[in-house]
Tab-separated table of N, CA and C in Angstrom:
chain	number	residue	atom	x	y	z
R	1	UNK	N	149.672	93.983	40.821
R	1	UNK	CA	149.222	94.851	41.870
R	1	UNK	C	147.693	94.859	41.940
R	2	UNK	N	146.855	95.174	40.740
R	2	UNK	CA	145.568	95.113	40.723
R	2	UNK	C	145.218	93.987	41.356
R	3	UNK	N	145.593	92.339	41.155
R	3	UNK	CA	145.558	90.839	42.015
R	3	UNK	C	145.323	91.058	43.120
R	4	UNK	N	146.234	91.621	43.624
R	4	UNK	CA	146.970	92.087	45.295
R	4	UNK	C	145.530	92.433	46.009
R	5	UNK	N	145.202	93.853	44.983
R	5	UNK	CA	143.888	94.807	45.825
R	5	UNK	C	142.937	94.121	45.628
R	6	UNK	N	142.707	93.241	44.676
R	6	UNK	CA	141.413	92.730	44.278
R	6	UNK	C	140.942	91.467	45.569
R	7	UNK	N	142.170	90.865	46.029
R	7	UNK	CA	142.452	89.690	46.330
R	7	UNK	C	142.161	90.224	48.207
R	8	UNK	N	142.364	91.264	48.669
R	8	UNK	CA	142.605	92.116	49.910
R	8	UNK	C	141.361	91.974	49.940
R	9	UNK	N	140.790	93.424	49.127
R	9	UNK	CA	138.931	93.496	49.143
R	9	UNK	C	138.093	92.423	49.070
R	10	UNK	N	138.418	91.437	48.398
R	10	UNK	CA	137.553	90.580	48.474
R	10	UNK	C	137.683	89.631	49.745
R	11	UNK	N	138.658	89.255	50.366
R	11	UNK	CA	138.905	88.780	52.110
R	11	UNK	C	138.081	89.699	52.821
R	12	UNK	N	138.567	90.938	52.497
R	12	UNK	CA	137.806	91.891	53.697
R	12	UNK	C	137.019	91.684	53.617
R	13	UNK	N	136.220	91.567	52.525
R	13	UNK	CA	134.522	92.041	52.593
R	13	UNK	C	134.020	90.280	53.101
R	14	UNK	N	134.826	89.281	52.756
R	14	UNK	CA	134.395	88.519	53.304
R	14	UNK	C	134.598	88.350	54.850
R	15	UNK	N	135.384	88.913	54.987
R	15	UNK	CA	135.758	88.696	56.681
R	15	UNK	C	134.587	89.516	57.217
R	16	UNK	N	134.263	91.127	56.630
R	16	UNK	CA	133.103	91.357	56.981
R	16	UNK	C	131.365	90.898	56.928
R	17	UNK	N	131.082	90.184	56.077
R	17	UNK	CA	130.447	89.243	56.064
R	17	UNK	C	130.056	88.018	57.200
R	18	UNK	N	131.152	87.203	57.371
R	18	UNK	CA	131.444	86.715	58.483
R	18	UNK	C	131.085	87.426	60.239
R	19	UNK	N	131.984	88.722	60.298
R	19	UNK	CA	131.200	89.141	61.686
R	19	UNK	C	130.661	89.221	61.184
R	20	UNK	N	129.408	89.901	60.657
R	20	UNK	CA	128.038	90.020	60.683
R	20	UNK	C	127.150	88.948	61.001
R	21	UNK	N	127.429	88.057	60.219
R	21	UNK	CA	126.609	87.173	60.391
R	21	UNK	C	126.985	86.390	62.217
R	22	UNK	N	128.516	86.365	62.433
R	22	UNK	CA	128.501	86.263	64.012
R	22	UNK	C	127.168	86.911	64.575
R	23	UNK	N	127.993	88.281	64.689
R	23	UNK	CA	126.846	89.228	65.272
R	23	UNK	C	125.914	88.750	65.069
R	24	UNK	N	124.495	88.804	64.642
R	24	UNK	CA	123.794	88.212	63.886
R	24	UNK	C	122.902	87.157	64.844
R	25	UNK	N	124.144	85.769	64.990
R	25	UNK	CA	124.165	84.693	65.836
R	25	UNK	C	123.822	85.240	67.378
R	26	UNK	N	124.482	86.348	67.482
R	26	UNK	CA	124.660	86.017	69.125
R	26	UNK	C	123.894	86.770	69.740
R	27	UNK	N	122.863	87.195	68.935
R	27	UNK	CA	121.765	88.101	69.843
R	27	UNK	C	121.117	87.772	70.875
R	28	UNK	N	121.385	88.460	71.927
R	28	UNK	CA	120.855	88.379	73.587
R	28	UNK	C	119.418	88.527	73.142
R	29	UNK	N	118.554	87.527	74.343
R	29	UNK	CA	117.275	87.810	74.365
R	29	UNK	C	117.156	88.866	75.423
R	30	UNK	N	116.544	89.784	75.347
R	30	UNK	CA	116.114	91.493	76.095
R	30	UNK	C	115.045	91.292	76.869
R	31	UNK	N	115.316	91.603	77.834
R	31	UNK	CA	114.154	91.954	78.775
R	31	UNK	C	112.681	92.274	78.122
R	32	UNK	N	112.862	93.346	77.163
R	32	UNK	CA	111.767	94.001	76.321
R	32	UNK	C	111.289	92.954	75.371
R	33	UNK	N	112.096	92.127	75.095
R	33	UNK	CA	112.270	90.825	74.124
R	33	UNK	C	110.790	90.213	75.236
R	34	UNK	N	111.189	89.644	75.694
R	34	UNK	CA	110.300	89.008	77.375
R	34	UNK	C	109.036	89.597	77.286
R	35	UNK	N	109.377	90.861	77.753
R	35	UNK	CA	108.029	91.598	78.121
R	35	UNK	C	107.056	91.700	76.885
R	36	UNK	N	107.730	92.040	75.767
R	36	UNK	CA	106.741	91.973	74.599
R	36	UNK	C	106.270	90.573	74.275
R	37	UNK	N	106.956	89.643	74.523
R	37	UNK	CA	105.893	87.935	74.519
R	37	UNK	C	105.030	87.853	75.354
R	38	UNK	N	105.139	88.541	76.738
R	38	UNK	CA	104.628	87.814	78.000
R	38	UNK	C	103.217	89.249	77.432
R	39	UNK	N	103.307	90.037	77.173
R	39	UNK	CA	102.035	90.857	76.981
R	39	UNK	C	101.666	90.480	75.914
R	40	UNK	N	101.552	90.025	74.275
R	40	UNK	CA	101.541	89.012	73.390
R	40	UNK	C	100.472	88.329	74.001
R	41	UNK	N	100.972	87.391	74.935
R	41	UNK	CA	100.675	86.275	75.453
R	41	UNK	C	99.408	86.108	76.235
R	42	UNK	N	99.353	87.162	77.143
R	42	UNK	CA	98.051	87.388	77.860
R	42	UNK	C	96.782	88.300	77.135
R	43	UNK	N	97.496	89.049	76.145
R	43	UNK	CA	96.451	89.345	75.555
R	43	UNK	C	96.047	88.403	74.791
R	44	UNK	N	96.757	87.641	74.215
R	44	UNK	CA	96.247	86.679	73.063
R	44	UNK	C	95.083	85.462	73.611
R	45	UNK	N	95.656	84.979	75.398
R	45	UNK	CA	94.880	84.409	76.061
R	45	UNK	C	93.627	85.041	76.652
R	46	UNK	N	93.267	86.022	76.998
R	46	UNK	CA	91.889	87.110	76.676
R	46	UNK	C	91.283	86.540	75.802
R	47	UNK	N	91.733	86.955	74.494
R	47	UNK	CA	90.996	86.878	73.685
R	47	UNK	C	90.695	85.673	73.182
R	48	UNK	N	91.375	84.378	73.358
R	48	UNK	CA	90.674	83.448	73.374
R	48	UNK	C	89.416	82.741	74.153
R	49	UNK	N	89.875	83.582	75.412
R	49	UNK	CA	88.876	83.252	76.073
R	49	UNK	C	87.602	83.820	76.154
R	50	UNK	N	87.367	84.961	75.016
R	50	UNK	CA	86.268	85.630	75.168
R	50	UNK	C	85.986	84.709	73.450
R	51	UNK	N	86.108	84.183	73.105
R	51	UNK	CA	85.613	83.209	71.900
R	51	UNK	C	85.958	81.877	72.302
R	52	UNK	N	85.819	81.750	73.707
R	52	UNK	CA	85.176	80.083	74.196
R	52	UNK	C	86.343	79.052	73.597
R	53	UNK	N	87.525	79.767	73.689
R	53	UNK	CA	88.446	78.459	73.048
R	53	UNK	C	89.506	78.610	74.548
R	54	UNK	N	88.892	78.169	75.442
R	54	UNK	CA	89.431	77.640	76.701
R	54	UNK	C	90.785	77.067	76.822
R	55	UNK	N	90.911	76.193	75.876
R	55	UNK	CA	92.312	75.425	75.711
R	55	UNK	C	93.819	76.068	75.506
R	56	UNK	N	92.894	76.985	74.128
R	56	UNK	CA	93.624	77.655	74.098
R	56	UNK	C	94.166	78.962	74.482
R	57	UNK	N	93.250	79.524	75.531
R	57	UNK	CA	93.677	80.395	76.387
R	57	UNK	C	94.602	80.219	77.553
R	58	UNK	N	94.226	78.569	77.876
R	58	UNK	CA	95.415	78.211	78.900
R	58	UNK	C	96.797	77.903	78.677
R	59	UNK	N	96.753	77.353	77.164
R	59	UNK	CA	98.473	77.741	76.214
R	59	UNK	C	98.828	79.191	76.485
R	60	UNK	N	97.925	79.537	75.973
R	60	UNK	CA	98.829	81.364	76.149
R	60	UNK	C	98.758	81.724	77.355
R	61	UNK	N	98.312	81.740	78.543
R	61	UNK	CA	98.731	82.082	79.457
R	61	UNK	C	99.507	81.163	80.405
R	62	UNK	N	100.007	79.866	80.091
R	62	UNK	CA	101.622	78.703	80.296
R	62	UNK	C	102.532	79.564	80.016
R	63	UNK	N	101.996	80.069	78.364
R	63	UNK	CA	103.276	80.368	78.010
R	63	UNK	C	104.087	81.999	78.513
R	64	UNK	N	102.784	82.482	79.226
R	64	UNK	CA	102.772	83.991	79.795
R	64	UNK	C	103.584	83.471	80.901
R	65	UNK	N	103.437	82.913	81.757
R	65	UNK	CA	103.980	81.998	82.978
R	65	UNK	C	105.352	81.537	82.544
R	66	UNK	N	105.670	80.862	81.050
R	66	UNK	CA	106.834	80.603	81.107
R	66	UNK	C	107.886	81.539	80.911
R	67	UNK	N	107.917	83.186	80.805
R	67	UNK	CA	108.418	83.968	80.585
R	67	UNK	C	108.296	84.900	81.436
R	68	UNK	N	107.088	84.892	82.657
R	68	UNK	CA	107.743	85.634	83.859
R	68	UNK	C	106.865	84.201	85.004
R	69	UNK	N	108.001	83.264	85.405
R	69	UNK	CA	106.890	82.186	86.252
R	69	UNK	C	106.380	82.503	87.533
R	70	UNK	N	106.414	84.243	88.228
R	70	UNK	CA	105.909	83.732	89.192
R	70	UNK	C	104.987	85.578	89.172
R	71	UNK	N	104.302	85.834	87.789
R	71	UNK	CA	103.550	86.671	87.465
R	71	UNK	C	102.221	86.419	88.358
R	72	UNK	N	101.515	87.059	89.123
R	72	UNK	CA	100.563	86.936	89.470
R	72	UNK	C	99.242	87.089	88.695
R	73	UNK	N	99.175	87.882	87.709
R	73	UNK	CA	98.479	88.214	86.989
R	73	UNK	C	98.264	86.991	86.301
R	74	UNK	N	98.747	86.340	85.325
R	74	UNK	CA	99.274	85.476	84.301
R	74	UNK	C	98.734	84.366	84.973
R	75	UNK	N	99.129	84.118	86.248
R	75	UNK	CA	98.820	82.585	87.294
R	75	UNK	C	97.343	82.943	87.298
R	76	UNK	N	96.612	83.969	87.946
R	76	UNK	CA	94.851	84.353	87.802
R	76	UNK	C	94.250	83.860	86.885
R	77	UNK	N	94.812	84.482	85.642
R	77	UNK	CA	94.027	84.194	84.471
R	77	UNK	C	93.892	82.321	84.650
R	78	UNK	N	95.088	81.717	84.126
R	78	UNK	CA	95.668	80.454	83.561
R	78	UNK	C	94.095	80.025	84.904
R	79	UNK	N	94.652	80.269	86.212
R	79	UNK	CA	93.361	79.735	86.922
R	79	UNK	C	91.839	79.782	87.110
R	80	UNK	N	91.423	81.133	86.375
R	80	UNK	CA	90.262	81.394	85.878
R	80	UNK	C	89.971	80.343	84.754
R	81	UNK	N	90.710	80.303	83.913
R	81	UNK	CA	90.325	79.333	82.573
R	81	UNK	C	90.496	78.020	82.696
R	82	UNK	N	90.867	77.370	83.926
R	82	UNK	CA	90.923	76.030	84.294
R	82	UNK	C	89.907	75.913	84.731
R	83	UNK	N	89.322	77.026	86.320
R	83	UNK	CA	88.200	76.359	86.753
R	83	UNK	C	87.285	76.639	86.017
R	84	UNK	N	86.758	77.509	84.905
R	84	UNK	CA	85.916	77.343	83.557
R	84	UNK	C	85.761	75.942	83.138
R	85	UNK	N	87.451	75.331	82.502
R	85	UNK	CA	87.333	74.184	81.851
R	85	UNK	C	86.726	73.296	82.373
R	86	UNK	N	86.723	73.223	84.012
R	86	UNK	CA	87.036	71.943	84.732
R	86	UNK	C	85.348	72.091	84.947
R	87	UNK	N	84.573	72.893	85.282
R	87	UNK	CA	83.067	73.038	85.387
R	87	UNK	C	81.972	72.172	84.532
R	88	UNK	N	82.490	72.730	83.220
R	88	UNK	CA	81.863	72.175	82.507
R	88	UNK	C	81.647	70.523	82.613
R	89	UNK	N	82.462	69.786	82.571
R	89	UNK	CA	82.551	68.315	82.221
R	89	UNK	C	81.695	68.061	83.481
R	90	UNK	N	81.890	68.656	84.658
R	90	UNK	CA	81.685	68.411	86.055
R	90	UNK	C	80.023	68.052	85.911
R	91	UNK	N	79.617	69.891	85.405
R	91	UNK	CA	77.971	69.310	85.084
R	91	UNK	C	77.257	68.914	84.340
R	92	UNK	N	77.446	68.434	83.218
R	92	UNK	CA	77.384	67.100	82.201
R	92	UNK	C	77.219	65.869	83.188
R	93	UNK	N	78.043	65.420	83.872
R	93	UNK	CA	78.482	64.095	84.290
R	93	UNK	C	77.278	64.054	85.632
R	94	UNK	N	76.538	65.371	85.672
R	94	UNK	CA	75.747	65.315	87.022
R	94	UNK	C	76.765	65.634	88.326
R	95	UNK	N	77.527	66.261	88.183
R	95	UNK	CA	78.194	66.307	89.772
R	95	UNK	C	78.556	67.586	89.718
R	96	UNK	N	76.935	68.079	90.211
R	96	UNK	CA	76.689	69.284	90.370
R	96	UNK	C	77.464	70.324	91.432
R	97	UNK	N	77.208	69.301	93.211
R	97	UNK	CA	77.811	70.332	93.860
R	97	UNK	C	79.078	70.364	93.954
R	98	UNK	N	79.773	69.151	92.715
R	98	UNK	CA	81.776	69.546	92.585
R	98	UNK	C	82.044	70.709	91.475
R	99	UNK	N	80.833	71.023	91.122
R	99	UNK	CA	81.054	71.941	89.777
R	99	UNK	C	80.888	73.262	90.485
R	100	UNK	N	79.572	73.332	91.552
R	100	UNK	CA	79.598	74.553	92.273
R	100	UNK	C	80.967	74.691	92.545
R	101	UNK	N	81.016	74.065	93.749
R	101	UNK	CA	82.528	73.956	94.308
R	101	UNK	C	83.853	74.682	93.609
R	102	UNK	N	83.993	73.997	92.032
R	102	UNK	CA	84.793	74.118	91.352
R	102	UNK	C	84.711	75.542	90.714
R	103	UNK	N	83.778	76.309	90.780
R	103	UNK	CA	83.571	77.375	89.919
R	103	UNK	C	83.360	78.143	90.770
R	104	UNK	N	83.172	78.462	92.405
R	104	UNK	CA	82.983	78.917	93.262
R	104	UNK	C	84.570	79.458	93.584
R	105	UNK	N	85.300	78.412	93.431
R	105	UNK	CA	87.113	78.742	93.467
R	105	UNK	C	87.488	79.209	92.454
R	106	UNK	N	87.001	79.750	91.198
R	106	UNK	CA	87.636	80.185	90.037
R	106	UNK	C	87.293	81.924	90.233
R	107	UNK	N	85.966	81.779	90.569
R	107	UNK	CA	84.970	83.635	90.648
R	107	UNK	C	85.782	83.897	91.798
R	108	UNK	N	86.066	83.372	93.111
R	108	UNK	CA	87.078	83.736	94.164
R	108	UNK	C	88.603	84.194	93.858
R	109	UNK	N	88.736	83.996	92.841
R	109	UNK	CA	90.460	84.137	92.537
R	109	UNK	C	90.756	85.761	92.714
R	110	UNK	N	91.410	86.247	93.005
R	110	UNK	CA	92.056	87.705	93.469
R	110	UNK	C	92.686	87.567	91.962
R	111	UNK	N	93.056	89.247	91.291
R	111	UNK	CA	93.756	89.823	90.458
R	111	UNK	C	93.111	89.096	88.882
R	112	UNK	N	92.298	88.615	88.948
R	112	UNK	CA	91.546	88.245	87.830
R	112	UNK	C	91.485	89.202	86.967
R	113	UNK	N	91.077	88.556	85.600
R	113	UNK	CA	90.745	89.985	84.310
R	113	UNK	C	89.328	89.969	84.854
R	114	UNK	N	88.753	90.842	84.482
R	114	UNK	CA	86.971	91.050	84.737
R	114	UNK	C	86.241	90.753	83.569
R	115	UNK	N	86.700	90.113	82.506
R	115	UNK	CA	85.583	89.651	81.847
R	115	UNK	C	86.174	88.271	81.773
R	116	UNK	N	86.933	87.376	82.689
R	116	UNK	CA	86.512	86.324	82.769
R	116	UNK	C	86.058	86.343	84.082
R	117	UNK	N	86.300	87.030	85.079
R	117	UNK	CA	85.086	87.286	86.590
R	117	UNK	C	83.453	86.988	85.769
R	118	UNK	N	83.299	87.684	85.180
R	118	UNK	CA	82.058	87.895	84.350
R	118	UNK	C	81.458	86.686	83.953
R	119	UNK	N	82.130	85.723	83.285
R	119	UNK	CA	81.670	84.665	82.615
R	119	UNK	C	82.047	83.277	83.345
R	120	UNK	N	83.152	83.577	84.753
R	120	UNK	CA	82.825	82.871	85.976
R	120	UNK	C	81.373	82.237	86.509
R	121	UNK	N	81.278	84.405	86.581
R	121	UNK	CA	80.132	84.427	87.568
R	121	UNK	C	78.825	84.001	86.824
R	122	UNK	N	78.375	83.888	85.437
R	122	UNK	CA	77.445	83.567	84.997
R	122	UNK	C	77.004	82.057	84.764
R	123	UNK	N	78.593	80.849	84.787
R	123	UNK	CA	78.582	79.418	85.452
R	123	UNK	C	78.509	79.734	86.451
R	124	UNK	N	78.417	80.238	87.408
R	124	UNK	CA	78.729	79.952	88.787
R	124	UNK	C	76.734	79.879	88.904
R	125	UNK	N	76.474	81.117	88.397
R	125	UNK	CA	74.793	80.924	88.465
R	125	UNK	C	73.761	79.591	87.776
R	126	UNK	N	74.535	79.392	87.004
R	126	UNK	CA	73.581	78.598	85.842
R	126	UNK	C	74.095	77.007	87.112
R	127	UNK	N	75.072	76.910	87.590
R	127	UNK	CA	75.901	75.804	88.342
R	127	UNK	C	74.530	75.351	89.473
R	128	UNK	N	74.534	77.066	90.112
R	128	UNK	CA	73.939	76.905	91.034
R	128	UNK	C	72.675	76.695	90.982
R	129	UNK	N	71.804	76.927	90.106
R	129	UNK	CA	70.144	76.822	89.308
R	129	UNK	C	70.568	75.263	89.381
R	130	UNK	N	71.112	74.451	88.762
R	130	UNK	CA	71.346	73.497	88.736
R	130	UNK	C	71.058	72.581	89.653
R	131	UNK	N	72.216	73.373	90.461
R	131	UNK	CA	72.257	72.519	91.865
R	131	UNK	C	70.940	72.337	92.579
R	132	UNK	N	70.147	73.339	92.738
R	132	UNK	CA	68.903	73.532	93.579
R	132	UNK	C	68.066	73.115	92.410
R	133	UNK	N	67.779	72.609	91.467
R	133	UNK	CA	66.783	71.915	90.520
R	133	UNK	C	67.196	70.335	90.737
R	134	UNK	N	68.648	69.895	90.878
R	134	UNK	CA	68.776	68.831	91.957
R	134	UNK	C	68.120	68.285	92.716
R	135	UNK	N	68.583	69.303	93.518
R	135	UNK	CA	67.964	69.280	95.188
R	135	UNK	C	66.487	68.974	94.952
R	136	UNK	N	66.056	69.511	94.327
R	136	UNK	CA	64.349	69.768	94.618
R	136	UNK	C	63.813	68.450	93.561
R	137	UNK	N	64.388	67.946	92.993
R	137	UNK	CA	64.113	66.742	92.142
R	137	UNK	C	64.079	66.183	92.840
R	138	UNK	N	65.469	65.333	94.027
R	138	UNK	CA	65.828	64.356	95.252
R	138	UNK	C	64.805	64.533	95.967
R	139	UNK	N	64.352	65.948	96.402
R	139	UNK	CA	62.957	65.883	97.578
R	139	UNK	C	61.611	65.523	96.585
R	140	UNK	N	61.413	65.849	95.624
R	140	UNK	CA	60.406	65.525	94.935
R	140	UNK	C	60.495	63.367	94.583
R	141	UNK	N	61.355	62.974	94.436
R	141	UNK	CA	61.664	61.599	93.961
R	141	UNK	C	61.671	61.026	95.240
R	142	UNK	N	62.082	61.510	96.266
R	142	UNK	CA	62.020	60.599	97.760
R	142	UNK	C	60.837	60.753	97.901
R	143	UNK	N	59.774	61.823	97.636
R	143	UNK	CA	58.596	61.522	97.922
R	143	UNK	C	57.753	60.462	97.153
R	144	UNK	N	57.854	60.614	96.170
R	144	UNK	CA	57.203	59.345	95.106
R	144	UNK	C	57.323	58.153	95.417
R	145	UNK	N	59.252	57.884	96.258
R	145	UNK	CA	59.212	56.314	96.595
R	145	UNK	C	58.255	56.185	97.653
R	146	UNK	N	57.913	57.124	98.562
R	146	UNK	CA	57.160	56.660	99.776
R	146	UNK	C	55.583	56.104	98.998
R	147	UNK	N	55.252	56.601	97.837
R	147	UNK	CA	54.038	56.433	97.587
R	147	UNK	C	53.779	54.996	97.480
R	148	UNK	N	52.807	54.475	97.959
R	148	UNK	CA	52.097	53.059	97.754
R	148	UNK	C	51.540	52.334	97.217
R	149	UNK	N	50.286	54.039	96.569
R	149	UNK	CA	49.297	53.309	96.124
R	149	UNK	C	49.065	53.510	94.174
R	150	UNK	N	50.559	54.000	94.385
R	150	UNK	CA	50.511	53.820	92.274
R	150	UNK	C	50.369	55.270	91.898
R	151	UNK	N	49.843	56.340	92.958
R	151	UNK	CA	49.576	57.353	92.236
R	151	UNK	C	50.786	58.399	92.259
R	152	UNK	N	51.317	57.822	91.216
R	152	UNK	CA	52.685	59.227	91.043
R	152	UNK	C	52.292	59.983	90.622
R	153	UNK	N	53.166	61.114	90.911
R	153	UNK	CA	53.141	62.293	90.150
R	153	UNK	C	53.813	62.403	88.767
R	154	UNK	N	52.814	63.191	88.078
R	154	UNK	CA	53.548	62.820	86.502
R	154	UNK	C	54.555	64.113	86.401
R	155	UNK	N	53.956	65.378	87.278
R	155	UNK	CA	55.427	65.982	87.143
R	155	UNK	C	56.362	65.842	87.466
R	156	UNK	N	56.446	65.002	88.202
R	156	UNK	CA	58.121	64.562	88.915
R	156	UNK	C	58.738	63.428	87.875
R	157	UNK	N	57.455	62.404	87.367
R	157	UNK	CA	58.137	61.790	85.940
R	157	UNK	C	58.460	62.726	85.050
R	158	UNK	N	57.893	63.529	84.446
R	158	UNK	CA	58.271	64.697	83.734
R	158	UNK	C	59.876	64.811	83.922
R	159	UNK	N	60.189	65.635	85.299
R	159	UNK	CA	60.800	66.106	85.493
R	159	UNK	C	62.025	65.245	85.240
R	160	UNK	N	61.989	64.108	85.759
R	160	UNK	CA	63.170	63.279	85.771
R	160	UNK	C	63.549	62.482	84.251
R	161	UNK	N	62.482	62.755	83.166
R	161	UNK	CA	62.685	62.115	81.566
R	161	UNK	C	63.255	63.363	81.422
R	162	UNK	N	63.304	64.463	81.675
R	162	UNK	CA	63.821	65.758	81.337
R	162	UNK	C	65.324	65.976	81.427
R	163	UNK	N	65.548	65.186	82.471
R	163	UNK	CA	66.947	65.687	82.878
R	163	UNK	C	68.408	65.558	82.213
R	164	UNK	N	69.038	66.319	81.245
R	164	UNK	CA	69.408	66.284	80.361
R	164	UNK	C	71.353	66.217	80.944
């Protein structure tokens, strides 16, 4: 008889064991499940982006996107931190007024966070200094070619060994 009970309890408890661990298995992902990644997510992309790791602010806010895809908020950001990314290389390479351009459409974006508005708008200035130190180089250098008689200007050589 003791066999019997011993032999019972120990099935049961394994059978209980078993659901559990079912249970366990089959946990629904929750709405709240969602919402707590997708806020996770955009905060985590903030804050990358306020420590200049661009790249990785646009992972976390994909991945904000991949958990609600048609978030407006989430799409702002991800597009704020592209036209950031995309600026940079732009004015390196000298192609100044695609960088205006390009950063001119990022500070324009509706529903933005405001401290990447902020650090938009401060490429968007340095873009534009740029651009018009350009400009005024091209009018300064078209004038030099007209010259004839040898006498350049050394600030406009200056200017153009300068240009970094």
């Amino acid at each position: 008889m003791k066999k019997l009970i011993r032999s019972v309890s120990l099935v049961g408890t394994f059978g209980l064991l078993v659901l559990g661990l079912v249970a366990c298995g089959n946990k629904k992902v929750t709405s709240s499940d969602t919402s707590s990644g997708y806020r996770n997510s955009i905060s985590e992309g903030l804050d990358a982006f306020a420590e200049n790791k661009m790249s990785k602010a646009i992972t976390y806010f994909d991945n904000a996107l991949t958990q609600k895809p048609k978030d407006t908020k989430a799409k702002a950001y991800r597009d704020q931190a592209q036209a950031y990314i995309d600026t940079n290389p732009q004015l390196k390479a000298g192609e100044v007024q695609k960088a205006v351009t390009t950063i001119t459409s990022g500070v324009n974006i509706k529903n933005g966070a405001k401290n990447l508005d902020t650090k938009l708008a401060k490429l968007k200035t340095t873009a534009k200094a740029d651009l018009a130190e350009y400009k005024q180089l091209d009018k300064n250098v078209t004038a030099q070619l007209k010259v004839t008689d040898g006498n350049y200007s050394s600030d406009v050589l200056k200017q153009c060994k300068n240009i970094d």
